[in-house]
Amino acid sequence: MRNITYYNAGAGAGKTYTLTNILADKIQSGELKPKQVILTTFTEAAAAEFRERAKQELYKRHCYDEALALDQAMIGTVHSVANSFIQKFWYYLGISTDLSVMTKEDAEFYL
């Protein structure tokens, strides 16, 4: 895969601030379209916060259509983004789309 950027930083390091500005710069310049964005995080709250802050930054820059189009971006938890890909490309994987997260009890059993 091309054009992948990986950022790793601890809590309070300014990841959301940095990423929202990088994202807004790339969208504003036309280098990137919102529907091309894939961003994963570990919690639903963090994903929602990122999406909201990115939209606010685009609004500040008068990129109104782009801010609205950010709803097309794949921003979510690692699990939700992976599940979106599975739901979209299940036939390549040869699996059913009827998937769910394994219960704690099942996970313990299989481990």
Short mmCIF file of N, CA, C and O in Angstrom, two decimals:
data_model
loop_
_atom_site.label_atom_id
_atom_site.label_comp_id
_atom_site.label_asym_id
_atom_site.label_seq_id
_atom_site.Cartn_x
_atom_site.Cartn_y
_atom_site.Cartn_z
N MET A 1 0.84 -1.18 0.00
CA MET A 1 0.00 0.00 0.00
C MET A 1 0.88 1.24 0.00
O MET A 1 1.89 1.29 0.68
N ARG A 2 0.46 2.23 -0.74
CA ARG A 2 1.21 3.47 -0.82
C ARG A 2 0.55 4.53 0.05
O ARG A 2 -0.60 4.42 0.44
N ASN A 3 1.31 5.57 0.31
CA ASN A 3 0.80 6.76 1.00
C ASN A 3 0.24 6.46 2.38
O ASN A 3 -0.77 7.02 2.78
N ILE A 4 0.89 5.59 3.10
CA ILE A 4 0.46 5.28 4.47
C ILE A 4 1.40 6.01 5.42
O ILE A 4 2.61 5.96 5.27
N THR A 5 0.82 6.68 6.39
CA THR A 5 1.60 7.34 7.42
C THR A 5 1.18 6.77 8.76
O THR A 5 0.00 6.68 9.05
N TYR A 6 2.14 6.37 9.56
CA TYR A 6 1.86 5.79 10.86
C TYR A 6 2.42 6.71 11.93
O TYR A 6 3.59 7.10 11.88
N TYR A 7 1.57 7.11 12.88
CA TYR A 7 1.99 7.93 14.01
C TYR A 7 1.78 7.15 15.29
O TYR A 7 0.73 6.55 15.47
N ASN A 8 2.77 7.18 16.15
CA ASN A 8 2.67 6.49 17.43
C ASN A 8 3.13 7.46 18.50
O ASN A 8 4.26 7.95 18.44
N ALA A 9 2.27 7.75 19.46
CA ALA A 9 2.63 8.66 20.54
C ALA A 9 1.74 8.39 21.73
O ALA A 9 0.63 7.88 21.58
N GLY A 10 2.21 8.72 22.89
CA GLY A 10 1.47 8.47 24.12
C GLY A 10 0.38 9.51 24.36
O GLY A 10 0.24 10.49 23.63
N ALA A 11 -0.36 9.28 25.43
CA ALA A 11 -1.46 10.19 25.81
C ALA A 11 -0.92 11.59 26.08
O ALA A 11 0.13 11.76 26.70
N GLY A 12 -1.65 12.58 25.59
CA GLY A 12 -1.29 13.97 25.84
C GLY A 12 -0.15 14.50 25.00
O GLY A 12 0.34 15.60 25.21
N ALA A 13 0.29 13.73 24.00
CA ALA A 13 1.42 14.14 23.17
C ALA A 13 1.01 15.09 22.05
O ALA A 13 1.87 15.64 21.36
N GLY A 14 -0.29 15.28 21.86
CA GLY A 14 -0.75 16.19 20.81
C GLY A 14 -1.06 15.51 19.49
O GLY A 14 -1.06 16.14 18.44
N LYS A 15 -1.35 14.21 19.55
CA LYS A 15 -1.67 13.46 18.31
C LYS A 15 -2.87 14.04 17.59
O LYS A 15 -2.81 14.27 16.38
N THR A 16 -3.95 14.26 18.31
CA THR A 16 -5.18 14.74 17.67
C THR A 16 -4.94 16.11 17.04
O THR A 16 -5.31 16.33 15.89
N TYR A 17 -4.30 16.99 17.76
CA TYR A 17 -4.00 18.33 17.22
C TYR A 17 -3.15 18.22 15.96
O TYR A 17 -3.47 18.81 14.93
N THR A 18 -2.09 17.46 16.03
CA THR A 18 -1.18 17.31 14.90
C THR A 18 -1.89 16.67 13.70
O THR A 18 -1.79 17.18 12.58
N LEU A 19 -2.60 15.59 13.95
CA LEU A 19 -3.26 14.89 12.84
C LEU A 19 -4.38 15.72 12.22
O LEU A 19 -4.56 15.69 11.00
N THR A 20 -5.14 16.45 13.03
CA THR A 20 -6.21 17.27 12.45
C THR A 20 -5.63 18.35 11.56
O THR A 20 -6.19 18.66 10.50
N ASN A 21 -4.50 18.92 11.95
CA ASN A 21 -3.88 19.95 11.12
C ASN A 21 -3.26 19.37 9.86
O ASN A 21 -3.38 19.97 8.78
N ILE A 22 -2.63 18.24 9.96
CA ILE A 22 -2.08 17.58 8.76
C ILE A 22 -3.21 17.24 7.81
O ILE A 22 -3.13 17.48 6.60
N LEU A 23 -4.27 16.66 8.36
CA LEU A 23 -5.42 16.27 7.54
C LEU A 23 -6.04 17.50 6.87
O LEU A 23 -6.30 17.50 5.66
N ALA A 24 -6.26 18.56 7.63
CA ALA A 24 -6.86 19.77 7.07
C ALA A 24 -5.96 20.37 5.99
O ALA A 24 -6.46 20.82 4.95
N ASP A 25 -4.65 20.38 6.21
CA ASP A 25 -3.72 20.89 5.20
C ASP A 25 -3.84 20.12 3.89
O ASP A 25 -3.92 20.69 2.81
N LYS A 26 -3.85 18.78 4.01
CA LYS A 26 -3.90 17.94 2.81
C LYS A 26 -5.24 18.04 2.09
O LYS A 26 -5.29 18.03 0.87
N ILE A 27 -6.32 18.16 2.84
CA ILE A 27 -7.65 18.30 2.22
C ILE A 27 -7.78 19.68 1.60
O ILE A 27 -8.24 19.81 0.46
N GLN A 28 -7.35 20.71 2.32
CA GLN A 28 -7.46 22.07 1.80
C GLN A 28 -6.65 22.25 0.52
O GLN A 28 -7.08 22.94 -0.41
N SER A 29 -5.49 21.62 0.44
CA SER A 29 -4.63 21.76 -0.75
C SER A 29 -5.13 20.91 -1.92
O SER A 29 -4.63 21.05 -3.04
N GLY A 30 -6.09 20.01 -1.66
CA GLY A 30 -6.58 19.13 -2.71
C GLY A 30 -5.76 17.87 -2.88
O GLY A 30 -6.04 17.03 -3.74
N GLU A 31 -4.74 17.71 -2.04
CA GLU A 31 -3.89 16.53 -2.10
C GLU A 31 -4.64 15.26 -1.66
O GLU A 31 -4.30 14.16 -2.06
N LEU A 32 -5.66 15.45 -0.85
CA LEU A 32 -6.39 14.33 -0.27
C LEU A 32 -7.87 14.66 -0.24
O LEU A 32 -8.26 15.79 0.04
N LYS A 33 -8.69 13.65 -0.53
CA LYS A 33 -10.14 13.81 -0.42
C LYS A 33 -10.58 13.11 0.86
O LYS A 33 -10.02 12.09 1.24
N PRO A 34 -11.62 13.64 1.52
CA PRO A 34 -12.08 13.02 2.76
C PRO A 34 -12.39 11.52 2.64
O PRO A 34 -12.09 10.75 3.54
N LYS A 35 -12.94 11.10 1.50
CA LYS A 35 -13.28 9.68 1.35
C LYS A 35 -12.05 8.79 1.24
O LYS A 35 -12.17 7.57 1.30
N GLN A 36 -10.87 9.37 1.12
CA GLN A 36 -9.63 8.60 1.04
C GLN A 36 -8.99 8.38 2.41
O GLN A 36 -7.99 7.68 2.52
N VAL A 37 -9.56 8.94 3.45
CA VAL A 37 -8.98 8.90 4.79
C VAL A 37 -9.37 7.61 5.51
O VAL A 37 -10.55 7.25 5.56
N ILE A 38 -8.38 6.94 6.06
CA ILE A 38 -8.59 5.81 6.97
C ILE A 38 -7.80 6.13 8.23
O ILE A 38 -6.58 6.26 8.19
N LEU A 39 -8.49 6.30 9.34
CA LEU A 39 -7.84 6.61 10.59
C LEU A 39 -8.40 5.70 11.66
O LEU A 39 -9.62 5.63 11.83
N THR A 40 -7.53 5.00 12.36
CA THR A 40 -7.99 4.12 13.42
C THR A 40 -7.45 4.58 14.77
O THR A 40 -6.38 5.16 14.86
N THR A 41 -8.24 4.29 15.77
CA THR A 41 -7.87 4.58 17.15
C THR A 41 -8.44 3.44 17.99
O THR A 41 -9.05 2.52 17.46
N PHE A 42 -8.22 3.49 19.28
CA PHE A 42 -8.64 2.36 20.11
C PHE A 42 -10.00 2.52 20.76
O PHE A 42 -10.58 1.54 21.21
N THR A 43 -10.51 3.74 20.83
CA THR A 43 -11.80 3.92 21.48
C THR A 43 -12.76 4.68 20.56
O THR A 43 -12.33 5.50 19.74
N GLU A 44 -14.04 4.42 20.73
CA GLU A 44 -15.06 5.14 19.96
C GLU A 44 -15.03 6.63 20.30
O GLU A 44 -15.24 7.47 19.43
N ALA A 45 -14.78 6.93 21.57
CA ALA A 45 -14.73 8.34 21.99
C ALA A 45 -13.60 9.08 21.29
O ALA A 45 -13.79 10.22 20.83
N ALA A 46 -12.45 8.46 21.18
CA ALA A 46 -11.31 9.09 20.51
C ALA A 46 -11.60 9.28 19.02
O ALA A 46 -11.25 10.32 18.44
N ALA A 47 -12.24 8.31 18.40
CA ALA A 47 -12.59 8.42 16.98
C ALA A 47 -13.58 9.56 16.76
O ALA A 47 -13.42 10.37 15.83
N ALA A 48 -14.59 9.65 17.62
CA ALA A 48 -15.59 10.72 17.49
C ALA A 48 -14.94 12.08 17.73
O ALA A 48 -15.24 13.05 17.01
N GLU A 49 -14.05 12.16 18.71
CA GLU A 49 -13.36 13.41 18.99
C GLU A 49 -12.50 13.84 17.80
O GLU A 49 -12.49 15.01 17.41
N PHE A 50 -11.79 12.90 17.21
CA PHE A 50 -10.96 13.24 16.06
C PHE A 50 -11.81 13.76 14.91
O PHE A 50 -11.50 14.79 14.30
N ARG A 51 -12.87 13.06 14.60
CA ARG A 51 -13.74 13.47 13.48
C ARG A 51 -14.28 14.89 13.74
O ARG A 51 -14.27 15.73 12.85
N GLU A 52 -14.72 15.15 14.95
CA GLU A 52 -15.29 16.46 15.29
C GLU A 52 -14.23 17.55 15.21
O GLU A 52 -14.48 18.63 14.66
N ARG A 53 -13.06 17.30 15.73
CA ARG A 53 -11.99 18.31 15.69
C ARG A 53 -11.53 18.56 14.26
O ARG A 53 -11.21 19.70 13.89
N ALA A 54 -11.46 17.50 13.45
CA ALA A 54 -11.06 17.67 12.05
C ALA A 54 -12.09 18.51 11.31
O ALA A 54 -11.73 19.40 10.52
N LYS A 55 -13.37 18.25 11.57
CA LYS A 55 -14.42 19.06 10.94
C LYS A 55 -14.30 20.52 11.37
O LYS A 55 -14.42 21.43 10.55
N GLN A 56 -14.09 20.76 12.67
CA GLN A 56 -13.96 22.12 13.17
C GLN A 56 -12.80 22.85 12.50
O GLN A 56 -12.92 24.02 12.13
N GLU A 57 -11.70 22.13 12.33
CA GLU A 57 -10.54 22.74 11.68
C GLU A 57 -10.85 23.10 10.23
O GLU A 57 -10.48 24.17 9.75
N LEU A 58 -11.54 22.22 9.54
CA LEU A 58 -11.92 22.51 8.15
C LEU A 58 -12.90 23.67 8.08
O LEU A 58 -12.81 24.53 7.19
N TYR A 59 -13.85 23.74 9.02
CA TYR A 59 -14.77 24.88 9.07
C TYR A 59 -14.01 26.18 9.29
O TYR A 59 -14.30 27.20 8.67
N LYS A 60 -13.02 26.15 10.20
CA LYS A 60 -12.21 27.35 10.47
C LYS A 60 -11.52 27.83 9.20
O LYS A 60 -11.30 29.02 9.02
N ARG A 61 -11.18 26.90 8.33
CA ARG A 61 -10.47 27.22 7.09
C ARG A 61 -11.44 27.49 5.93
O ARG A 61 -11.02 27.58 4.79
N HIS A 62 -12.72 27.57 6.24
CA HIS A 62 -13.78 27.83 5.24
C HIS A 62 -13.89 26.70 4.21
O HIS A 62 -14.29 26.94 3.07
N CYS A 63 -13.55 25.49 4.60
CA CYS A 63 -13.67 24.31 3.74
C CYS A 63 -14.94 23.57 4.13
O CYS A 63 -14.89 22.46 4.67
N TYR A 64 -16.08 24.19 3.88
CA TYR A 64 -17.36 23.69 4.36
C TYR A 64 -17.76 22.36 3.71
O TYR A 64 -18.19 21.44 4.39
N ASP A 65 -17.64 22.29 2.40
CA ASP A 65 -18.02 21.05 1.70
C ASP A 65 -17.12 19.89 2.13
O ASP A 65 -17.57 18.77 2.32
N GLU A 66 -15.85 20.19 2.29
CA GLU A 66 -14.89 19.17 2.71
C GLU A 66 -15.18 18.69 4.13
O GLU A 66 -15.07 17.49 4.42
N ALA A 67 -15.58 19.62 5.00
CA ALA A 67 -15.92 19.23 6.37
C ALA A 67 -17.13 18.30 6.38
O ALA A 67 -17.13 17.29 7.09
N LEU A 68 -18.13 18.61 5.57
CA LEU A 68 -19.30 17.73 5.47
C LEU A 68 -18.92 16.38 4.87
O LEU A 68 -19.42 15.34 5.29
N ALA A 69 -18.01 16.40 3.90
CA ALA A 69 -17.59 15.16 3.24
C ALA A 69 -16.75 14.27 4.16
O ALA A 69 -16.56 13.09 3.87
N LEU A 70 -16.28 14.83 5.26
CA LEU A 70 -15.47 14.03 6.19
C LEU A 70 -16.28 12.87 6.78
O LEU A 70 -15.72 11.92 7.29
N ASP A 71 -17.60 12.95 6.68
CA ASP A 71 -18.43 11.83 7.13
C ASP A 71 -18.19 10.59 6.27
O ASP A 71 -18.51 9.49 6.69
N GLN A 72 -17.64 10.76 5.09
CA GLN A 72 -17.32 9.63 4.21
C GLN A 72 -16.00 8.97 4.58
O GLN A 72 -15.68 7.88 4.10
N ALA A 73 -15.21 9.65 5.40
CA ALA A 73 -13.91 9.10 5.80
C ALA A 73 -14.12 7.89 6.70
O ALA A 73 -15.10 7.80 7.43
N MET A 74 -13.19 6.97 6.64
CA MET A 74 -13.25 5.78 7.49
C MET A 74 -12.46 6.09 8.76
O MET A 74 -11.26 5.88 8.84
N ILE A 75 -13.16 6.65 9.74
CA ILE A 75 -12.56 7.02 11.01
C ILE A 75 -13.29 6.24 12.08
O ILE A 75 -14.50 6.33 12.21
N GLY A 76 -12.56 5.43 12.83
CA GLY A 76 -13.19 4.63 13.87
C GLY A 76 -12.18 3.81 14.64
O GLY A 76 -10.97 3.99 14.51
N THR A 77 -12.70 2.91 15.44
CA THR A 77 -11.80 2.03 16.19
C THR A 77 -11.16 1.04 15.23
O THR A 77 -11.64 0.83 14.10
N VAL A 78 -10.09 0.43 15.67
CA VAL A 78 -9.42 -0.58 14.86
C VAL A 78 -10.44 -1.64 14.45
O VAL A 78 -10.51 -2.04 13.28
N HIS A 79 -11.26 -2.07 15.40
CA HIS A 79 -12.24 -3.11 15.12
C HIS A 79 -13.33 -2.66 14.15
O HIS A 79 -13.71 -3.39 13.25
N SER A 80 -13.82 -1.44 14.32
CA SER A 80 -14.91 -0.99 13.44
C SER A 80 -14.42 -0.78 12.01
O SER A 80 -15.14 -1.11 11.06
N VAL A 81 -13.21 -0.27 11.85
CA VAL A 81 -12.66 -0.08 10.50
C VAL A 81 -12.39 -1.45 9.85
O VAL A 81 -12.74 -1.66 8.69
N ALA A 82 -11.81 -2.36 10.62
CA ALA A 82 -11.57 -3.70 10.07
C ALA A 82 -12.89 -4.37 9.70
O ALA A 82 -13.00 -5.00 8.63
N ASN A 83 -13.89 -4.23 10.53
CA ASN A 83 -15.21 -4.81 10.24
C ASN A 83 -15.81 -4.19 8.98
O ASN A 83 -16.44 -4.89 8.18
N SER A 84 -15.61 -2.90 8.77
CA SER A 84 -16.10 -2.25 7.55
C SER A 84 -15.47 -2.87 6.31
O SER A 84 -16.15 -3.10 5.31
N PHE A 85 -14.18 -3.13 6.39
CA PHE A 85 -13.50 -3.78 5.27
C PHE A 85 -14.02 -5.20 5.05
O PHE A 85 -14.22 -5.63 3.92
N ILE A 86 -14.24 -5.93 6.14
CA ILE A 86 -14.76 -7.29 6.02
C ILE A 86 -16.14 -7.26 5.40
O ILE A 86 -16.45 -8.06 4.51
N GLN A 87 -17.00 -6.33 5.84
CA GLN A 87 -18.35 -6.24 5.28
C GLN A 87 -18.31 -5.89 3.79
O GLN A 87 -19.16 -6.32 3.02
N LYS A 88 -17.32 -5.11 3.40
CA LYS A 88 -17.23 -4.68 2.01
C LYS A 88 -16.57 -5.73 1.11
O LYS A 88 -16.96 -5.89 -0.04
N PHE A 89 -15.59 -6.45 1.64
CA PHE A 89 -14.79 -7.37 0.81
C PHE A 89 -14.85 -8.82 1.29
O PHE A 89 -13.94 -9.60 1.04
N TRP A 90 -15.94 -9.20 1.94
CA TRP A 90 -16.08 -10.54 2.50
C TRP A 90 -15.86 -11.63 1.46
O TRP A 90 -15.31 -12.68 1.75
N TYR A 91 -16.29 -11.41 0.22
CA TYR A 91 -16.21 -12.43 -0.81
C TYR A 91 -14.75 -12.74 -1.18
O TYR A 91 -14.45 -13.86 -1.57
N TYR A 92 -13.85 -11.76 -1.05
CA TYR A 92 -12.43 -12.04 -1.28
C TYR A 92 -11.85 -12.91 -0.17
O TYR A 92 -10.92 -13.67 -0.38
N LEU A 93 -12.38 -12.75 1.03
CA LEU A 93 -11.88 -13.47 2.19
C LEU A 93 -12.49 -14.86 2.32
O LEU A 93 -11.99 -15.69 3.06
N GLY A 94 -13.61 -15.06 1.62
CA GLY A 94 -14.27 -16.36 1.70
C GLY A 94 -14.93 -16.61 3.04
O GLY A 94 -14.99 -17.74 3.51
N ILE A 95 -15.43 -15.54 3.65
CA ILE A 95 -16.09 -15.68 4.95
C ILE A 95 -17.47 -15.04 4.89
O ILE A 95 -17.79 -14.31 3.98
N SER A 96 -18.25 -15.31 5.91
CA SER A 96 -19.60 -14.74 6.02
C SER A 96 -19.53 -13.31 6.53
O SER A 96 -18.61 -12.94 7.25
N THR A 97 -20.52 -12.52 6.17
CA THR A 97 -20.61 -11.16 6.71
C THR A 97 -21.26 -11.15 8.08
O THR A 97 -21.29 -10.13 8.75
N ASP A 98 -21.76 -12.30 8.49
CA ASP A 98 -22.43 -12.41 9.80
C ASP A 98 -21.38 -12.65 10.88
O ASP A 98 -21.20 -13.77 11.36
N LEU A 99 -20.68 -11.60 11.24
CA LEU A 99 -19.60 -11.69 12.23
C LEU A 99 -19.96 -10.87 13.46
O LEU A 99 -20.70 -9.90 13.39
N SER A 100 -19.37 -11.25 14.57
CA SER A 100 -19.53 -10.46 15.79
C SER A 100 -18.28 -10.62 16.63
O SER A 100 -17.48 -11.53 16.41
N VAL A 101 -18.11 -9.75 17.59
CA VAL A 101 -16.96 -9.82 18.48
C VAL A 101 -17.14 -11.01 19.41
O VAL A 101 -18.22 -11.25 19.94
N MET A 102 -16.08 -11.75 19.57
CA MET A 102 -16.11 -12.94 20.42
C MET A 102 -16.33 -12.54 21.88
O MET A 102 -15.74 -11.56 22.35
N THR A 103 -17.17 -13.27 22.57
CA THR A 103 -17.40 -12.98 23.98
C THR A 103 -16.14 -13.28 24.79
O THR A 103 -15.27 -14.05 24.34
N LYS A 104 -16.05 -12.68 25.95
CA LYS A 104 -14.89 -12.90 26.81
C LYS A 104 -14.77 -14.38 27.16
O LYS A 104 -13.67 -14.94 27.16
N GLU A 105 -15.90 -15.02 27.41
CA GLU A 105 -15.89 -16.44 27.77
C GLU A 105 -15.36 -17.30 26.61
O GLU A 105 -14.56 -18.22 26.82
N ASP A 106 -15.81 -17.01 25.39
CA ASP A 106 -15.33 -17.76 24.24
C ASP A 106 -13.84 -17.54 24.01
O ASP A 106 -13.10 -18.47 23.71
N ALA A 107 -13.40 -16.29 24.17
CA ALA A 107 -11.99 -15.99 24.00
C ALA A 107 -11.15 -16.76 24.99
O ALA A 107 -10.11 -17.35 24.64
N GLU A 108 -11.59 -16.80 26.25
CA GLU A 108 -10.86 -17.55 27.27
C GLU A 108 -10.82 -19.03 26.94
O GLU A 108 -9.81 -19.71 27.12
N PHE A 109 -11.94 -19.57 26.43
CA PHE A 109 -12.02 -20.97 26.07
C PHE A 109 -11.00 -21.29 24.97
O PHE A 109 -10.25 -22.26 25.06
N TYR A 110 -10.98 -20.50 23.92
CA TYR A 110 -10.10 -20.77 22.79
C TYR A 110 -8.65 -20.51 23.10
O TYR A 110 -7.76 -21.16 22.54
N LEU A 111 -8.38 -19.56 23.99
CA LEU A 111 -7.00 -19.32 24.38
C LEU A 111 -6.50 -20.46 25.26
O LEU A 111 -5.38 -20.87 25.22
#
